[in-house]
Amino acid sequence: MFTSLRSLKRVVALGGGTALLASGGVLGLAIQPAVAMPVQTDTTPAAATGGSGASLPYSEVQAESSATNGSVIGPSYAQGQLADEASGRKAVTLSGNGSGQYVTFTTPVATNSIDFRYSIPDSSDGSVYNAPLSLYVNGTKQSDFSLTNAYSWYYGSYPFTNTPSSGGQHHFFDEVHRLFDTTYPAGTTFKLQVDSGDSASSYTIDFADFEQVGAAQSQPAGSVSVTDKGADSSGVADSTSAFNAAIAAAGSGGTVWIPPGTYNIPGHIAVNNVTIAGAGMWYSTVTGAAPGFYGNSAPSPSTNVHLQNFAIFGNVQERDDSAQVNGIGGAMSSSTVSNIWIEHDKVGAWMDGPMDGLTFSGMRIRDTTADGINFHGGVTNSKVTNSDIRNTGDDGIATWADSSLGADANDTISNNTVQLQMLANGIAIYGGHDNTVSGNLVQDTGINQGGGITVAQRFTSTPVGTTTVSGNTLVRDGDLDPNWQFGVGALWFDGSQGAITGPVNVSDTLIEQSPYEAVQWVEGTISGVSLNNVTINGTGTFALQEQTGGAATLTGVTATGVGASSPVYNCEGGNFTVTDGGGNSGVDGTPFCGPWPTPAS
């Protein structure tokens, strides 16, 4: 969850002088170097293996690696550019209005589905329009896709608008998918082509996912079907009353069945001590203006709720933080949410504690206006695992330990793939204790005011306690913060609202192709951070950016491909101390203190 804290003015010690940082900008020049790290040992540790993220059922093919007569754009790390928000910071743009330009994906696996990520230009006034795009499979014309600008193109400052005149455009991409009646073998070609009548002025294609979707699941024995209570599987009539009637008929601990079809649910369905099961996320779809399944309000959370195997597709087109328009919400203890596909709601799942023992698994959350999954205060012993979260409007996965609700504690964020957050971070621990972030793959995140993984002190009454960050891979994470006017790290620690003493234990972490710095300490005082077996492969600026008082221990930290003249930025002098635990390489030498360098490409 993003909060506007970054325009504050602050004074920092610059090695023997002082400079005022207005909105984070550096005004001091020719500063004496700060204290160097102690001499390194010669021991060279094995490279970190990092994490591989979620076990995904699809194979992804990048447009820029496919046959095309369009224009490859990128790579770009400049905000406001299409390529900056593309996977790998590259994509393909096809000229519109019947140009005949195409991109042809050759699927590496057998598939009966396609999902592709695209952007079409916004209208001049931000109004919604749709534009067709032609599809050919092995050269045979299929029905057109209908693309839209409805869920993309945001402007201005947080929480953003749909008004182009506000400037600051971002959040360009959306996705569309289709399930076929036929299974196509590996080697099949899927061509997206701008034919006559394909009316957008251009089409930018990022990638396509190909998945062999299994057959629809069967109705569980003893369950109550929503269609037996009058639900309309065509998606035309409002099915809210039918869903509620099925829940009542199922009774405590019962199961409600959502058969294949599309069901119009404009608002919330309240759930407690019930299982809601669909035929699969490709088959059973709940749609509407802002559909959602909500537990009771804390401090009396729902219990024994199990939501599984269906999709929730909303119609939320702008961010309103006062609106409860989330796919999953409320409070649920001793509950599970599994194999749910959520798109076009404000947040995939915003859980308001206190609550205990909730597990999310197999989630597919995309194209939201705010967070993917947020544990909001007092959420304990809960998990997000093996889930795929991308193109969210705020943090992908976060613990938001609001002081009014209590600390998030003993929570685990593990083995997830998190990509392309438009604001804030891929994964964030905002306060709380005994939380673990492990085995995740975080890619192309922090496109605006954020990074890959952060541990931050946001609430003074719920301080950051023991935090474990282990076995993660961070690729192309971080950005130039427009308020600070310096880079945000792929892995960063922020003590803006209180000292962090941790311990924060980072191990077996692989950081690659960071646009700016790889690891950052900023604001407040941050101590108790240990980096153990961290491999940094390529940074635009620094391996370590030390911008606040505190201390860290480095053991087996190696850096190569560092873009700046020194691997370390430090204007704090002895206020930030580093203990050499041995086995470090490429992270020592005379720290740099001066104007921010232009990142190496």
JSON list of N, CA, C and O in Angstrom, two decimals, residues 513-562:
[
{"chain": "A", "resi": 513, "resn": "GLN", "atom": "N", "xyz": [20.15, -7.39, -12.97]},
{"chain": "A", "resi": 513, "resn": "GLN", "atom": "CA", "xyz": [19.75, -6.34, -13.90]},
{"chain": "A", "resi": 513, "resn": "GLN", "atom": "C", "xyz": [18.94, -5.22, -13.22]},
{"chain": "A", "resi": 513, "resn": "GLN", "atom": "O", "xyz": [17.95, -4.74, -13.75]},
{"chain": "A", "resi": 514, "resn": "SER", "atom": "N", "xyz": [19.37, -4.81, -12.05]},
{"chain": "A", "resi": 514, "resn": "SER", "atom": "CA", "xyz": [18.68, -3.73, -11.36]},
{"chain": "A", "resi": 514, "resn": "SER", "atom": "C", "xyz": [18.83, -2.43, -12.13]},
{"chain": "A", "resi": 514, "resn": "SER", "atom": "O", "xyz": [19.96, -2.03, -12.45]},
{"chain": "A", "resi": 515, "resn": "PRO", "atom": "N", "xyz": [17.74, -1.74, -12.45]},
{"chain": "A", "resi": 515, "resn": "PRO", "atom": "CA", "xyz": [17.87, -0.47, -13.19]},
{"chain": "A", "resi": 515, "resn": "PRO", "atom": "C", "xyz": [18.69, 0.57, -12.43]},
{"chain": "A", "resi": 515, "resn": "PRO", "atom": "O", "xyz": [19.44, 1.33, -13.04]},
{"chain": "A", "resi": 516, "resn": "TYR", "atom": "N", "xyz": [18.55, 0.60, -11.11]},
{"chain": "A", "resi": 516, "resn": "TYR", "atom": "CA", "xyz": [19.32, 1.52, -10.26]},
{"chain": "A", "resi": 516, "resn": "TYR", "atom": "C", "xyz": [20.13, 0.68, -9.27]},
{"chain": "A", "resi": 516, "resn": "TYR", "atom": "O", "xyz": [20.85, -0.21, -9.69]},
{"chain": "A", "resi": 517, "resn": "GLU", "atom": "N", "xyz": [20.04, 0.92, -7.98]},
{"chain": "A", "resi": 517, "resn": "GLU", "atom": "CA", "xyz": [20.87, 0.17, -7.04]},
{"chain": "A", "resi": 517, "resn": "GLU", "atom": "C", "xyz": [20.23, -1.19, -6.75]},
{"chain": "A", "resi": 517, "resn": "GLU", "atom": "O", "xyz": [19.02, -1.38, -6.88]},
{"chain": "A", "resi": 518, "resn": "ALA", "atom": "N", "xyz": [21.08, -2.12, -6.29]},
{"chain": "A", "resi": 518, "resn": "ALA", "atom": "CA", "xyz": [20.59, -3.45, -5.95]},
{"chain": "A", "resi": 518, "resn": "ALA", "atom": "C", "xyz": [20.00, -3.48, -4.54]},
{"chain": "A", "resi": 518, "resn": "ALA", "atom": "O", "xyz": [18.89, -3.98, -4.34]},
{"chain": "A", "resi": 519, "resn": "VAL", "atom": "N", "xyz": [20.75, -2.94, -3.55]},
{"chain": "A", "resi": 519, "resn": "VAL", "atom": "CA", "xyz": [20.30, -2.98, -2.16]},
{"chain": "A", "resi": 519, "resn": "VAL", "atom": "C", "xyz": [20.39, -1.57, -1.59]},
{"chain": "A", "resi": 519, "resn": "VAL", "atom": "O", "xyz": [21.38, -0.86, -1.80]},
{"chain": "A", "resi": 520, "resn": "GLN", "atom": "N", "xyz": [19.36, -1.15, -0.83]},
{"chain": "A", "resi": 520, "resn": "GLN", "atom": "CA", "xyz": [19.27, 0.23, -0.36]},
{"chain": "A", "resi": 520, "resn": "GLN", "atom": "C", "xyz": [18.79, 0.27, 1.10]},
{"chain": "A", "resi": 520, "resn": "GLN", "atom": "O", "xyz": [17.90, -0.49, 1.50]},
{"chain": "A", "resi": 521, "resn": "TRP", "atom": "N", "xyz": [19.40, 1.19, 1.86]},
{"chain": "A", "resi": 521, "resn": "TRP", "atom": "CA", "xyz": [18.92, 1.55, 3.19]},
{"chain": "A", "resi": 521, "resn": "TRP", "atom": "C", "xyz": [18.59, 3.04, 3.15]},
{"chain": "A", "resi": 521, "resn": "TRP", "atom": "O", "xyz": [19.43, 3.86, 2.77]},
{"chain": "A", "resi": 522, "resn": "VAL", "atom": "N", "xyz": [17.36, 3.42, 3.55]},
{"chain": "A", "resi": 522, "resn": "VAL", "atom": "CA", "xyz": [16.97, 4.83, 3.41]},
{"chain": "A", "resi": 522, "resn": "VAL", "atom": "C", "xyz": [16.03, 5.22, 4.54]},
{"chain": "A", "resi": 522, "resn": "VAL", "atom": "O", "xyz": [15.19, 4.43, 4.98]},
{"chain": "A", "resi": 523, "resn": "GLU", "atom": "N", "xyz": [16.17, 6.41, 5.05]},
{"chain": "A", "resi": 523, "resn": "GLU", "atom": "CA", "xyz": [15.32, 7.05, 6.06]},
{"chain": "A", "resi": 523, "resn": "GLU", "atom": "C", "xyz": [15.44, 6.38, 7.43]},
{"chain": "A", "resi": 523, "resn": "GLU", "atom": "O", "xyz": [15.56, 5.17, 7.55]},
{"chain": "A", "resi": 524, "resn": "GLY", "atom": "N", "xyz": [15.39, 7.22, 8.48]},
{"chain": "A", "resi": 524, "resn": "GLY", "atom": "CA", "xyz": [15.42, 6.72, 9.84]},
{"chain": "A", "resi": 524, "resn": "GLY", "atom": "C", "xyz": [16.74, 6.08, 10.18]},
{"chain": "A", "resi": 524, "resn": "GLY", "atom": "O", "xyz": [17.80, 6.46, 9.68]},
{"chain": "A", "resi": 525, "resn": "THR", "atom": "N", "xyz": [16.69, 5.10, 11.05]},
{"chain": "A", "resi": 525, "resn": "THR", "atom": "CA", "xyz": [17.87, 4.32, 11.44]},
{"chain": "A", "resi": 525, "resn": "THR", "atom": "C", "xyz": [17.54, 2.85, 11.25]},
{"chain": "A", "resi": 525, "resn": "THR", "atom": "O", "xyz": [16.52, 2.37, 11.73]},
{"chain": "A", "resi": 526, "resn": "ILE", "atom": "N", "xyz": [18.43, 2.16, 10.55]},
{"chain": "A", "resi": 526, "resn": "ILE", "atom": "CA", "xyz": [18.17, 0.76, 10.20]},
{"chain": "A", "resi": 526, "resn": "ILE", "atom": "C", "xyz": [19.38, -0.06, 10.61]},
{"chain": "A", "resi": 526, "resn": "ILE", "atom": "O", "xyz": [20.47, 0.09, 10.06]},
{"chain": "A", "resi": 527, "resn": "SER", "atom": "N", "xyz": [19.19, -0.93, 11.58]},
{"chain": "A", "resi": 527, "resn": "SER", "atom": "CA", "xyz": [20.27, -1.82, 12.01]},
{"chain": "A", "resi": 527, "resn": "SER", "atom": "C", "xyz": [19.71, -3.24, 12.09]},
{"chain": "A", "resi": 527, "resn": "SER", "atom": "O", "xyz": [18.52, -3.48, 11.92]},
{"chain": "A", "resi": 528, "resn": "GLY", "atom": "N", "xyz": [20.59, -4.18, 12.34]},
{"chain": "A", "resi": 528, "resn": "GLY", "atom": "CA", "xyz": [20.15, -5.56, 12.47]},
{"chain": "A", "resi": 528, "resn": "GLY", "atom": "C", "xyz": [19.90, -6.26, 11.16]},
{"chain": "A", "resi": 528, "resn": "GLY", "atom": "O", "xyz": [19.31, -7.35, 11.13]},
{"chain": "A", "resi": 529, "resn": "VAL", "atom": "N", "xyz": [20.33, -5.67, 10.02]},
{"chain": "A", "resi": 529, "resn": "VAL", "atom": "CA", "xyz": [20.17, -6.31, 8.72]},
{"chain": "A", "resi": 529, "resn": "VAL", "atom": "C", "xyz": [21.41, -7.13, 8.41]},
{"chain": "A", "resi": 529, "resn": "VAL", "atom": "O", "xyz": [22.54, -6.62, 8.50]},
{"chain": "A", "resi": 530, "resn": "SER", "atom": "N", "xyz": [21.23, -8.38, 8.06]},
{"chain": "A", "resi": 530, "resn": "SER", "atom": "CA", "xyz": [22.34, -9.22, 7.63]},
{"chain": "A", "resi": 530, "resn": "SER", "atom": "C", "xyz": [22.06, -9.74, 6.23]},
{"chain": "A", "resi": 530, "resn": "SER", "atom": "O", "xyz": [20.96, -10.20, 5.94]},
{"chain": "A", "resi": 531, "resn": "LEU", "atom": "N", "xyz": [23.07, -9.63, 5.37]},
{"chain": "A", "resi": 531, "resn": "LEU", "atom": "CA", "xyz": [23.00, -10.18, 4.02]},
{"chain": "A", "resi": 531, "resn": "LEU", "atom": "C", "xyz": [23.97, -11.35, 3.96]},
{"chain": "A", "resi": 531, "resn": "LEU", "atom": "O", "xyz": [25.17, -11.18, 4.17]},
{"chain": "A", "resi": 532, "resn": "ASN", "atom": "N", "xyz": [23.46, -12.52, 3.66]},
{"chain": "A", "resi": 532, "resn": "ASN", "atom": "CA", "xyz": [24.27, -13.73, 3.66]},
{"chain": "A", "resi": 532, "resn": "ASN", "atom": "C", "xyz": [24.04, -14.48, 2.35]},
{"chain": "A", "resi": 532, "resn": "ASN", "atom": "O", "xyz": [22.91, -14.89, 2.06]},
{"chain": "A", "resi": 533, "resn": "ASN", "atom": "N", "xyz": [25.11, -14.65, 1.57]},
{"chain": "A", "resi": 533, "resn": "ASN", "atom": "CA", "xyz": [25.03, -15.31, 0.26]},
{"chain": "A", "resi": 533, "resn": "ASN", "atom": "C", "xyz": [24.03, -14.59, -0.65]},
{"chain": "A", "resi": 533, "resn": "ASN", "atom": "O", "xyz": [22.99, -15.11, -1.03]},
{"chain": "A", "resi": 534, "resn": "VAL", "atom": "N", "xyz": [24.38, -13.37, -1.00]},
{"chain": "A", "resi": 534, "resn": "VAL", "atom": "CA", "xyz": [23.60, -12.54, -1.91]},
{"chain": "A", "resi": 534, "resn": "VAL", "atom": "C", "xyz": [24.45, -12.29, -3.16]},
{"chain": "A", "resi": 534, "resn": "VAL", "atom": "O", "xyz": [25.58, -11.80, -3.05]},
{"chain": "A", "resi": 535, "resn": "THR", "atom": "N", "xyz": [23.92, -12.63, -4.31]},
{"chain": "A", "resi": 535, "resn": "THR", "atom": "CA", "xyz": [24.63, -12.45, -5.57]},
{"chain": "A", "resi": 535, "resn": "THR", "atom": "C", "xyz": [23.96, -11.34, -6.37]},
{"chain": "A", "resi": 535, "resn": "THR", "atom": "O", "xyz": [22.75, -11.40, -6.65]},
{"chain": "A", "resi": 536, "resn": "ILE", "atom": "N", "xyz": [24.76, -10.33, -6.73]},
{"chain": "A", "resi": 536, "resn": "ILE", "atom": "CA", "xyz": [24.27, -9.19, -7.49]},
{"chain": "A", "resi": 536, "resn": "ILE", "atom": "C", "xyz": [24.90, -9.26, -8.87]},
{"chain": "A", "resi": 536, "resn": "ILE", "atom": "O", "xyz": [26.11, -9.15, -9.01]},
{"chain": "A", "resi": 537, "resn": "ASN", "atom": "N", "xyz": [24.06, -9.43, -9.89]},
{"chain": "A", "resi": 537, "resn": "ASN", "atom": "CA", "xyz": [24.54, -9.51, -11.28]},
{"chain": "A", "resi": 537, "resn": "ASN", "atom": "C", "xyz": [23.96, -8.34, -12.07]},
{"chain": "A", "resi": 537, "resn": "ASN", "atom": "O", "xyz": [22.86, -8.42, -12.59]},
{"chain": "A", "resi": 538, "resn": "GLY", "atom": "N", "xyz": [24.69, -7.25, -12.12]},
{"chain": "A", "resi": 538, "resn": "GLY", "atom": "CA", "xyz": [24.28, -6.12, -12.94]},
{"chain": "A", "resi": 538, "resn": "GLY", "atom": "C", "xyz": [23.43, -5.12, -12.20]},
{"chain": "A", "resi": 538, "resn": "GLY", "atom": "O", "xyz": [22.35, -5.45, -11.69]},
{"chain": "A", "resi": 539, "resn": "THR", "atom": "N", "xyz": [23.93, -3.90, -12.07]},
{"chain": "A", "resi": 539, "resn": "THR", "atom": "CA", "xyz": [23.15, -2.79, -11.52]},
{"chain": "A", "resi": 539, "resn": "THR", "atom": "C", "xyz": [23.37, -1.56, -12.40]},
{"chain": "A", "resi": 539, "resn": "THR", "atom": "O", "xyz": [24.45, -1.37, -12.96]},
{"chain": "A", "resi": 540, "resn": "GLY", "atom": "N", "xyz": [22.34, -0.71, -12.47]},
{"chain": "A", "resi": 540, "resn": "GLY", "atom": "CA", "xyz": [22.50, 0.54, -13.20]},
{"chain": "A", "resi": 540, "resn": "GLY", "atom": "C", "xyz": [23.37, 1.53, -12.47]},
{"chain": "A", "resi": 540, "resn": "GLY", "atom": "O", "xyz": [24.07, 2.34, -13.10]},
{"chain": "A", "resi": 541, "resn": "THR", "atom": "N", "xyz": [23.35, 1.48, -11.13]},
{"chain": "A", "resi": 541, "resn": "THR", "atom": "CA", "xyz": [24.18, 2.39, -10.35]},
{"chain": "A", "resi": 541, "resn": "THR", "atom": "C", "xyz": [25.00, 1.61, -9.33]},
{"chain": "A", "resi": 541, "resn": "THR", "atom": "O", "xyz": [26.05, 1.07, -9.67]},
{"chain": "A", "resi": 542, "resn": "PHE", "atom": "N", "xyz": [24.54, 1.47, -8.10]},
{"chain": "A", "resi": 542, "resn": "PHE", "atom": "CA", "xyz": [25.35, 0.94, -7.01]},
{"chain": "A", "resi": 542, "resn": "PHE", "atom": "C", "xyz": [24.90, -0.47, -6.60]},
{"chain": "A", "resi": 542, "resn": "PHE", "atom": "O", "xyz": [23.73, -0.82, -6.73]},
{"chain": "A", "resi": 543, "resn": "ALA", "atom": "N", "xyz": [25.83, -1.21, -6.08]},
{"chain": "A", "resi": 543, "resn": "ALA", "atom": "CA", "xyz": [25.46, -2.48, -5.45]},
{"chain": "A", "resi": 543, "resn": "ALA", "atom": "C", "xyz": [24.78, -2.22, -4.11]},
{"chain": "A", "resi": 543, "resn": "ALA", "atom": "O", "xyz": [23.77, -2.85, -3.78]},
{"chain": "A", "resi": 544, "resn": "LEU", "atom": "N", "xyz": [25.33, -1.27, -3.34]},
{"chain": "A", "resi": 544, "resn": "LEU", "atom": "CA", "xyz": [24.81, -0.93, -2.01]},
{"chain": "A", "resi": 544, "resn": "LEU", "atom": "C", "xyz": [24.62, 0.58, -1.94]},
{"chain": "A", "resi": 544, "resn": "LEU", "atom": "O", "xyz": [25.54, 1.33, -2.22]},
{"chain": "A", "resi": 545, "resn": "GLN", "atom": "N", "xyz": [23.44, 1.02, -1.55]},
{"chain": "A", "resi": 545, "resn": "GLN", "atom": "CA", "xyz": [23.16, 2.45, -1.42]},
{"chain": "A", "resi": 545, "resn": "GLN", "atom": "C", "xyz": [22.75, 2.72, 0.02]},
{"chain": "A", "resi": 545, "resn": "GLN", "atom": "O", "xyz": [21.63, 2.45, 0.43]},
{"chain": "A", "resi": 546, "resn": "GLU", "atom": "N", "xyz": [23.69, 3.29, 0.79]},
{"chain": "A", "resi": 546, "resn": "GLU", "atom": "CA", "xyz": [23.54, 3.47, 2.24]},
{"chain": "A", "resi": 546, "resn": "GLU", "atom": "C", "xyz": [23.21, 4.93, 2.50]},
{"chain": "A", "resi": 546, "resn": "GLU", "atom": "O", "xyz": [24.09, 5.78, 2.49]},
{"chain": "A", "resi": 547, "resn": "GLN", "atom": "N", "xyz": [21.96, 5.24, 2.78]},
{"chain": "A", "resi": 547, "resn": "GLN", "atom": "CA", "xyz": [21.51, 6.63, 2.86]},
{"chain": "A", "resi": 547, "resn": "GLN", "atom": "C", "xyz": [20.98, 7.01, 4.23]},
{"chain": "A", "resi": 547, "resn": "GLN", "atom": "O", "xyz": [20.29, 8.03, 4.35]},
{"chain": "A", "resi": 548, "resn": "THR", "atom": "N", "xyz": [21.28, 6.22, 5.23]},
{"chain": "A", "resi": 548, "resn": "THR", "atom": "CA", "xyz": [20.76, 6.52, 6.55]},
{"chain": "A", "resi": 548, "resn": "THR", "atom": "C", "xyz": [21.68, 5.92, 7.60]},
{"chain": "A", "resi": 548, "resn": "THR", "atom": "O", "xyz": [22.58, 5.15, 7.28]},
{"chain": "A", "resi": 549, "resn": "GLY", "atom": "N", "xyz": [21.47, 6.27, 8.85]},
{"chain": "A", "resi": 549, "resn": "GLY", "atom": "CA", "xyz": [22.26, 5.69, 9.91]},
{"chain": "A", "resi": 549, "resn": "GLY", "atom": "C", "xyz": [21.86, 4.26, 10.18]},
{"chain": "A", "resi": 549, "resn": "GLY", "atom": "O", "xyz": [20.73, 3.85, 9.91]},
{"chain": "A", "resi": 550, "resn": "GLY", "atom": "N", "xyz": [22.81, 3.49, 10.74]},
{"chain": "A", "resi": 550, "resn": "GLY", "atom": "CA", "xyz": [22.49, 2.12, 11.07]},
{"chain": "A", "resi": 550, "resn": "GLY", "atom": "C", "xyz": [23.67, 1.21, 10.86]},
{"chain": "A", "resi": 550, "resn": "GLY", "atom": "O", "xyz": [24.83, 1.63, 10.86]},
{"chain": "A", "resi": 551, "resn": "ALA", "atom": "N", "xyz": [23.37, -0.08, 10.68]},
{"chain": "A", "resi": 551, "resn": "ALA", "atom": "CA", "xyz": [24.43, -1.07, 10.56]},
{"chain": "A", "resi": 551, "resn": "ALA", "atom": "C", "xyz": [23.92, -2.28, 9.81]},
{"chain": "A", "resi": 551, "resn": "ALA", "atom": "O", "xyz": [22.73, -2.60, 9.85]},
{"chain": "A", "resi": 552, "resn": "ALA", "atom": "N", "xyz": [24.85, -2.96, 9.14]},
{"chain": "A", "resi": 552, "resn": "ALA", "atom": "CA", "xyz": [24.53, -4.19, 8.43]},
{"chain": "A", "resi": 552, "resn": "ALA", "atom": "C", "xyz": [25.74, -5.10, 8.46]},
{"chain": "A", "resi": 552, "resn": "ALA", "atom": "O", "xyz": [26.88, -4.63, 8.59]},
{"chain": "A", "resi": 553, "resn": "THR", "atom": "N", "xyz": [25.50, -6.38, 8.32]},
{"chain": "A", "resi": 553, "resn": "THR", "atom": "CA", "xyz": [26.55, -7.38, 8.22]},
{"chain": "A", "resi": 553, "resn": "THR", "atom": "C", "xyz": [26.45, -8.06, 6.87]},
{"chain": "A", "resi": 553, "resn": "THR", "atom": "O", "xyz": [25.37, -8.50, 6.47]},
{"chain": "A", "resi": 554, "resn": "LEU", "atom": "N", "xyz": [27.60, -8.13, 6.17]},
{"chain": "A", "resi": 554, "resn": "LEU", "atom": "CA", "xyz": [27.64, -8.75, 4.86]},
{"chain": "A", "resi": 554, "resn": "LEU", "atom": "C", "xyz": [28.54, -9.98, 4.90]},
{"chain": "A", "resi": 554, "resn": "LEU", "atom": "O", "xyz": [29.69, -9.91, 5.33]},
{"chain": "A", "resi": 555, "resn": "THR", "atom": "N", "xyz": [27.99, -11.10, 4.46]},
{"chain": "A", "resi": 555, "resn": "THR", "atom": "CA", "xyz": [28.73, -12.36, 4.40]},
{"chain": "A", "resi": 555, "resn": "THR", "atom": "C", "xyz": [28.42, -13.04, 3.07]},
{"chain": "A", "resi": 555, "resn": "THR", "atom": "O", "xyz": [27.26, -13.32, 2.78]},
{"chain": "A", "resi": 556, "resn": "GLY", "atom": "N", "xyz": [29.44, -13.26, 2.28]},
{"chain": "A", "resi": 556, "resn": "GLY", "atom": "CA", "xyz": [29.20, -13.92, 1.00]},
{"chain": "A", "resi": 556, "resn": "GLY", "atom": "C", "xyz": [28.37, -13.09, 0.04]},
{"chain": "A", "resi": 556, "resn": "GLY", "atom": "O", "xyz": [27.56, -13.63, -0.71]},
{"chain": "A", "resi": 557, "resn": "VAL", "atom": "N", "xyz": [28.58, -11.78, 0.04]},
{"chain": "A", "resi": 557, "resn": "VAL", "atom": "CA", "xyz": [27.87, -10.88, -0.87]},
{"chain": "A", "resi": 557, "resn": "VAL", "atom": "C", "xyz": [28.81, -10.56, -2.03]},
{"chain": "A", "resi": 557, "resn": "VAL", "atom": "O", "xyz": [29.91, -10.04, -1.82]},
{"chain": "A", "resi": 558, "resn": "THR", "atom": "N", "xyz": [28.38, -10.85, -3.24]},
{"chain": "A", "resi": 558, "resn": "THR", "atom": "CA", "xyz": [29.21, -10.60, -4.42]},
{"chain": "A", "resi": 558, "resn": "THR", "atom": "C", "xyz": [28.46, -9.74, -5.41]},
{"chain": "A", "resi": 558, "resn": "THR", "atom": "O", "xyz": [27.24, -9.86, -5.56]},
{"chain": "A", "resi": 559, "resn": "ALA", "atom": "N", "xyz": [29.19, -8.86, -6.08]},
{"chain": "A", "resi": 559, "resn": "ALA", "atom": "CA", "xyz": [28.57, -7.97, -7.07]},
{"chain": "A", "resi": 559, "resn": "ALA", "atom": "C", "xyz": [29.45, -7.89, -8.30]},
{"chain": "A", "resi": 559, "resn": "ALA", "atom": "O", "xyz": [30.66, -7.68, -8.21]},
{"chain": "A", "resi": 560, "resn": "THR", "atom": "N", "xyz": [28.84, -8.04, -9.46]},
{"chain": "A", "resi": 560, "resn": "THR", "atom": "CA", "xyz": [29.51, -7.85, -10.74]},
{"chain": "A", "resi": 560, "resn": "THR", "atom": "C", "xyz": [28.61, -6.98, -11.62]},
{"chain": "A", "resi": 560, "resn": "THR", "atom": "O", "xyz": [27.40, -6.90, -11.41]},
{"chain": "A", "resi": 561, "resn": "GLY", "atom": "N", "xyz": [29.22, -6.33, -12.61]},
{"chain": "A", "resi": 561, "resn": "GLY", "atom": "CA", "xyz": [28.45, -5.52, -13.53]},
{"chain": "A", "resi": 561, "resn": "GLY", "atom": "C", "xyz": [27.83, -4.30, -12.87]},
{"chain": "A", "resi": 561, "resn": "GLY", "atom": "O", "xyz": [26.71, -3.90, -13.20]},
{"chain": "A", "resi": 562, "resn": "VAL", "atom": "N", "xyz": [28.56, -3.68, -11.95]},
{"chain": "A", "resi": 562, "resn": "VAL", "atom": "CA", "xyz": [28.07, -2.49, -11.24]},
{"chain": "A", "resi": 562, "resn": "VAL", "atom": "C", "xyz": [28.24, -1.27, -12.14]},
{"chain": "A", "resi": 562, "resn": "VAL", "atom": "O", "xyz": [29.34, -1.01, -12.65]}
]
